[in-house]
Amino acid sequence: MERLQKVIASSGIASRRKAEELINKGKVKVNGNIVTELGTKVSGNDTIEVDGTILKRDSVKEYYLLNKPRGVISSVSDDLNRPTVVDYIDTDARIYPVGRLDYDTTGLIILTNDGELTNILAHPRNKIPKTYIAKIEGLLNKDDIDRLRNGILIEGRKVVVENFKIRDKDFEKKTSLIELTIFEGRNHIVKKLFESLHHPVIRLSRIKIAFLSSENLKSGQYRKLSIKEVKKLYSLK
Ligand code: URA
């Protein structure tokens, strides 16, 4: 989902400021309805009409899998001019990341201009598994492990954890390497999970999204998804 004024601006028909002006003046329709709220978010599926003209969106859909490095923002642009995940992909299509990884989190992220697939992957109902490796402070005790396996309440909602594994323990430095799979995309959710156990995350990497793994993709590298893979992602609905 992107802000309406940004979508209008990135289509090239108006600057961001001009786009905001058009929205304020009631000249913009989303799916046939006039929208005057500047913060309105739209997806690739929404039809946007500006001053009577329907905005041309990308008709050819593109799908990429990027191994995001640390220090990269998971959005299309950044007010502070930091590198974004989109900068890594060589395309003219208006792709955007599906969900987000924190600035300091590394690993897999899908980028596309396909709003329908984005909705499928982002909807909590579809419970798309995502596997992470977290380096955490301290060593987990039995109680921590039981709590993780039983699911922990974060902000009133339980986080279901599967495939929980302690990959490594460093008794000297008092750190652990944990692998776990979760099925949701709430912001900072893995960090919050370990924070709640008083074992803050030192480093975090996403190594799998559903059946897609980071094998063969070095940090900063990306590849196109195959049609078969895209179909398989659609079938997760
Ligand atoms: N959970 C987090 O805390 N951060 C991420 O980037 C992804 C999941």
Tab-separated table of C-alpha atoms and ligand atoms in Angstrom:
chain	number	residue	atom	x	y	z
A	1	MET	CA	0.000	0.000	0.000
A	2	GLU	CA	1.241	3.459	-0.885
A	3	ARG	CA	0.075	6.973	-0.213
A	4	LEU	CA	-2.197	8.302	-2.907
A	5	GLN	CA	-0.183	11.468	-3.555
A	6	LYS	CA	2.962	9.383	-3.955
A	7	VAL	CA	1.348	7.057	-6.491
A	8	ILE	CA	0.122	10.051	-8.470
A	9	ALA	CA	3.532	11.709	-8.288
A	10	SER	CA	5.393	8.550	-9.298
A	11	SER	CA	3.181	8.204	-12.372
A	12	GLY	CA	4.830	11.399	-13.577
A	13	ILE	CA	1.702	13.477	-14.148
A	14	ALA	CA	2.261	15.838	-11.203
A	15	SER	CA	4.782	16.694	-8.536
A	16	ARG	CA	4.051	15.452	-5.024
A	17	ARG	CA	2.892	18.943	-4.016
A	18	LYS	CA	0.697	19.319	-7.073
A	19	ALA	CA	-0.739	15.852	-6.413
A	20	GLU	CA	-1.642	16.924	-2.873
A	21	GLU	CA	-3.275	20.036	-4.240
A	22	LEU	CA	-5.343	17.955	-6.673
A	23	ILE	CA	-6.458	15.661	-3.847
A	24	ASN	CA	-7.389	18.627	-1.649
A	25	LYS	CA	-9.432	20.131	-4.463
A	26	GLY	CA	-11.449	16.912	-4.875
A	27	LYS	CA	-10.026	16.177	-8.325
A	28	VAL	CA	-8.919	12.646	-7.484
A	29	LYS	CA	-11.081	9.553	-7.452
A	30	VAL	CA	-10.159	6.108	-6.141
A	31	ASN	CA	-12.344	3.348	-7.555
A	32	GLY	CA	-14.861	5.961	-8.616
A	33	ASN	CA	-15.089	7.789	-5.282
A	34	ILE	CA	-13.676	11.256	-4.656
A	35	VAL	CA	-10.935	11.140	-2.038
A	36	THR	CA	-9.794	14.292	-0.278
A	37	GLU	CA	-7.813	12.723	2.553
A	38	LEU	CA	-4.078	13.083	1.918
A	39	GLY	CA	-2.978	10.045	3.883
A	40	THR	CA	-5.212	7.650	1.928
A	41	LYS	CA	-3.363	4.452	1.023
A	42	VAL	CA	-3.923	2.682	-2.251
A	43	SER	CA	-2.798	-0.640	-3.671
A	44	GLY	CA	-1.817	-1.660	-7.188
A	45	ASN	CA	-5.387	-2.896	-7.708
A	46	ASP	CA	-7.094	0.435	-7.110
A	47	THR	CA	-8.182	2.534	-10.067
A	48	ILE	CA	-7.061	6.120	-9.656
A	49	GLU	CA	-8.571	8.920	-11.670
A	50	VAL	CA	-6.939	12.340	-11.729
A	51	ASP	CA	-8.905	15.185	-13.221
A	52	GLY	CA	-10.915	12.760	-15.331
A	53	THR	CA	-7.949	10.714	-16.563
A	54	ILE	CA	-7.304	7.198	-15.330
A	55	LEU	CA	-3.768	6.778	-14.105
A	56	LYS	CA	-1.767	4.283	-16.099
A	57	ARG	CA	-0.346	1.690	-13.743
A	58	ASP	CA	2.081	-1.038	-14.712
A	59	SER	CA	0.234	-3.664	-16.716
A	60	VAL	CA	3.122	-6.103	-16.872
A	61	LYS	CA	3.630	-7.653	-13.484
A	62	GLU	CA	7.135	-8.195	-12.177
A	63	TYR	CA	8.272	-10.251	-9.191
A	64	TYR	CA	11.642	-10.200	-7.477
A	65	LEU	CA	13.237	-11.830	-4.474
A	66	LEU	CA	15.953	-9.718	-2.836
A	67	ASN	CA	18.380	-10.603	-0.084
A	68	LYS	CA	18.245	-7.266	1.695
A	69	PRO	CA	21.482	-6.033	3.272
A	70	ARG	CA	21.612	-4.237	6.606
A	71	GLY	CA	21.134	-0.461	6.476
A	72	VAL	CA	18.539	-0.517	3.708
A	73	ILE	CA	14.984	0.805	4.032
A	74	SER	CA	12.039	-1.402	3.025
A	75	SER	CA	10.135	1.208	1.089
A	76	VAL	CA	10.058	2.882	-2.292
A	77	SER	CA	11.727	6.101	-1.218
A	78	ASP	CA	13.179	7.614	1.908
A	79	ASP	CA	12.958	11.191	3.142
A	80	LEU	CA	16.477	10.852	4.565
A	81	ASN	CA	17.831	9.573	1.259
A	82	ARG	CA	18.932	6.246	2.674
A	83	PRO	CA	19.181	3.348	0.215
A	84	THR	CA	15.912	1.501	-0.315
A	85	VAL	CA	15.195	-2.073	-1.396
A	86	VAL	CA	13.868	-0.737	-4.697
A	87	ASP	CA	17.282	0.806	-5.486
A	88	TYR	CA	18.684	-2.713	-5.707
A	89	ILE	CA	16.387	-3.851	-8.514
A	90	ASP	CA	17.131	-2.951	-12.101
A	91	THR	CA	13.681	-2.195	-13.500
A	92	ASP	CA	11.516	0.702	-14.662
A	93	ALA	CA	8.369	-0.902	-13.241
A	94	ARG	CA	6.875	0.694	-10.145
A	95	ILE	CA	7.620	-2.154	-7.821
A	96	TYR	CA	7.399	-1.984	-4.052
A	97	PRO	CA	8.295	-4.331	-1.208
A	98	VAL	CA	5.728	-6.776	0.147
A	99	GLY	CA	5.734	-6.126	3.876
A	100	ARG	CA	8.865	-4.857	5.480
A	101	LEU	CA	12.092	-5.758	7.137
A	102	ASP	CA	13.609	-3.360	9.639
A	103	TYR	CA	16.484	-1.124	8.549
A	104	ASP	CA	18.935	-3.336	10.442
A	105	THR	CA	17.332	-6.671	9.504
A	106	THR	CA	18.794	-8.630	6.606
A	107	GLY	CA	17.299	-11.284	4.384
A	108	LEU	CA	14.500	-12.097	2.036
A	109	ILE	CA	11.962	-9.632	0.788
A	110	ILE	CA	9.672	-9.882	-2.229
A	111	LEU	CA	9.204	-6.878	-4.500
A	112	THR	CA	6.456	-6.615	-7.074
A	113	ASN	CA	3.948	-4.316	-8.738
A	114	ASP	CA	1.208	-6.932	-8.353
A	115	GLY	CA	-1.250	-5.608	-5.791
A	116	GLU	CA	-3.288	-8.807	-5.753
A	117	LEU	CA	-0.346	-10.977	-4.793
A	118	THR	CA	0.726	-8.353	-2.265
A	119	ASN	CA	-2.671	-8.595	-0.598
A	120	ILE	CA	-2.485	-12.399	-0.504
A	121	LEU	CA	0.975	-12.399	1.058
A	122	ALA	CA	0.184	-9.645	3.536
A	123	HIS	CA	-3.201	-10.864	4.754
A	124	PRO	CA	-2.913	-12.481	8.207
A	125	ARG	CA	-5.633	-14.976	7.258
A	126	ASN	CA	-3.276	-16.630	4.770
A	127	LYS	CA	-0.715	-17.325	7.488
A	128	ILE	CA	2.326	-17.182	5.209
A	129	PRO	CA	5.257	-18.785	7.082
A	130	LYS	CA	8.389	-16.693	7.467
A	131	THR	CA	11.534	-18.134	8.971
A	132	TYR	CA	14.076	-16.028	10.817
A	133	ILE	CA	17.445	-16.509	12.423
A	134	ALA	CA	17.863	-14.282	15.450
A	135	LYS	CA	21.025	-13.728	17.403
A	136	ILE	CA	19.863	-12.854	20.880
A	137	GLU	CA	21.408	-11.800	24.133
A	138	GLY	CA	21.638	-14.505	26.754
A	139	LEU	CA	20.804	-18.189	26.844
A	140	LEU	CA	17.197	-19.345	26.894
A	141	ASN	CA	16.055	-21.399	29.859
A	142	LYS	CA	13.374	-24.080	29.811
A	143	ASP	CA	10.689	-21.621	30.802
A	144	ASP	CA	11.607	-19.281	27.896
A	145	ILE	CA	11.516	-22.186	25.466
A	146	ASP	CA	8.138	-23.410	26.758
A	147	ARG	CA	6.721	-19.912	26.473
A	148	LEU	CA	7.977	-19.576	22.906
A	149	ARG	CA	6.607	-22.972	21.910
A	150	ASN	CA	3.221	-22.179	23.466
A	151	GLY	CA	3.014	-18.800	21.748
A	152	ILE	CA	3.532	-15.430	23.396
A	153	LEU	CA	0.997	-12.625	23.685
A	154	ILE	CA	2.299	-9.441	22.089
A	155	GLU	CA	0.052	-6.405	22.334
A	156	GLY	CA	-2.904	-8.646	23.102
A	157	ARG	CA	-2.392	-11.075	20.206
A	158	LYS	CA	-0.663	-14.400	20.360
A	159	VAL	CA	2.377	-14.956	18.167
A	160	VAL	CA	2.431	-18.563	17.005
A	161	VAL	CA	5.968	-19.920	16.775
A	162	GLU	CA	6.861	-23.062	14.858
A	163	ASN	CA	10.071	-24.916	14.014
A	164	PHE	CA	11.774	-23.374	16.991
A	165	LYS	CA	15.449	-24.425	17.124
A	166	ILE	CA	18.459	-23.332	19.117
A	167	ARG	CA	21.107	-23.329	16.410
A	168	ASP	CA	24.030	-22.299	18.571
A	169	LYS	CA	24.948	-21.064	22.035
A	170	ASP	CA	27.972	-18.972	22.936
A	171	PHE	CA	28.540	-19.536	26.643
A	172	GLU	CA	31.411	-17.039	26.769
A	173	LYS	CA	29.652	-14.141	25.068
A	174	LYS	CA	26.273	-15.228	26.431
A	175	THR	CA	24.446	-15.102	23.130
A	176	SER	CA	22.282	-17.621	21.282
A	177	LEU	CA	21.369	-18.212	17.687
A	178	ILE	CA	17.710	-19.096	17.308
A	179	GLU	CA	15.734	-20.241	14.281
A	180	LEU	CA	11.982	-19.803	14.301
A	181	THR	CA	9.035	-19.603	11.944
A	182	ILE	CA	6.140	-17.210	12.435
A	183	PHE	CA	3.042	-16.542	10.369
A	184	GLU	CA	2.472	-12.837	10.597
A	185	GLY	CA	3.994	-9.544	9.603
A	186	ARG	CA	3.447	-7.168	12.494
A	187	ASN	CA	6.203	-4.551	12.699
A	188	HIS	CA	9.245	-5.542	14.787
A	189	ILE	CA	7.419	-8.694	15.835
A	190	VAL	CA	10.458	-10.947	16.290
A	191	LYS	CA	12.269	-8.255	18.260
A	192	LYS	CA	9.197	-7.756	20.457
A	193	LEU	CA	8.917	-11.508	20.991
A	194	PHE	CA	12.440	-11.806	22.394
A	195	GLU	CA	12.188	-8.460	24.179
A	196	SER	CA	9.251	-9.896	26.105
A	197	LEU	CA	11.525	-12.738	27.277
A	198	HIS	CA	14.264	-10.233	28.221
A	199	HIS	CA	16.584	-11.561	25.516
A	200	PRO	CA	16.942	-8.627	23.095
A	201	VAL	CA	17.707	-9.363	19.460
A	202	ILE	CA	21.230	-8.405	18.421
A	203	ARG	CA	20.928	-9.433	14.761
A	204	LEU	CA	18.021	-10.640	12.696
A	205	SER	CA	17.775	-12.252	9.303
A	206	ARG	CA	14.834	-13.669	7.360
A	207	ILE	CA	15.940	-16.840	5.625
A	208	LYS	CA	12.635	-18.079	4.213
A	209	ILE	CA	9.289	-16.788	2.972
A	210	ALA	CA	6.956	-19.754	2.460
A	211	PHE	CA	8.904	-22.079	0.093
A	212	LEU	CA	11.387	-19.382	-1.013
A	213	SER	CA	14.775	-19.555	0.642
A	214	SER	CA	17.820	-17.327	0.637
A	215	GLU	CA	20.102	-20.095	-0.603
A	216	ASN	CA	22.211	-18.919	-3.556
A	217	LEU	CA	21.340	-15.262	-2.971
A	218	LYS	CA	24.162	-13.283	-1.450
A	219	SER	CA	23.476	-10.089	0.473
A	220	GLY	CA	22.326	-7.417	-2.001
A	221	GLN	CA	21.619	-9.961	-4.735
A	222	TYR	CA	18.196	-10.557	-6.208
A	223	ARG	CA	16.496	-12.766	-8.744
A	224	LYS	CA	13.226	-12.825	-10.621
A	225	LEU	CA	10.607	-15.237	-9.369
A	226	SER	CA	9.601	-17.859	-11.925
A	227	ILE	CA	6.008	-18.122	-13.145
A	228	LYS	CA	5.773	-21.409	-11.280
A	229	GLU	CA	6.852	-19.733	-8.048
A	230	VAL	CA	4.376	-16.869	-8.544
A	231	LYS	CA	1.565	-19.375	-9.129
A	232	LYS	CA	2.589	-21.244	-6.020
A	233	LEU	CA	2.487	-18.003	-4.013
A	234	TYR	CA	-1.003	-17.289	-5.370
A	235	SER	CA	-2.070	-20.752	-4.258
A	236	LEU	CA	-1.273	-19.843	-0.630
A	237	LYS	CA	-4.520	-17.863	-0.524
B	1	URA	N1	10.515	-8.907	13.028
B	1	URA	C1	11.316	-7.885	13.406
B	1	URA	O1	11.413	-7.581	14.586
B	1	URA	N2	11.978	-7.214	12.452
B	1	URA	C2	11.908	-7.511	11.145
B	1	URA	O2	12.550	-6.860	10.343
B	1	URA	C3	11.093	-8.595	10.761
B	1	URA	C4	10.396	-9.269	11.721
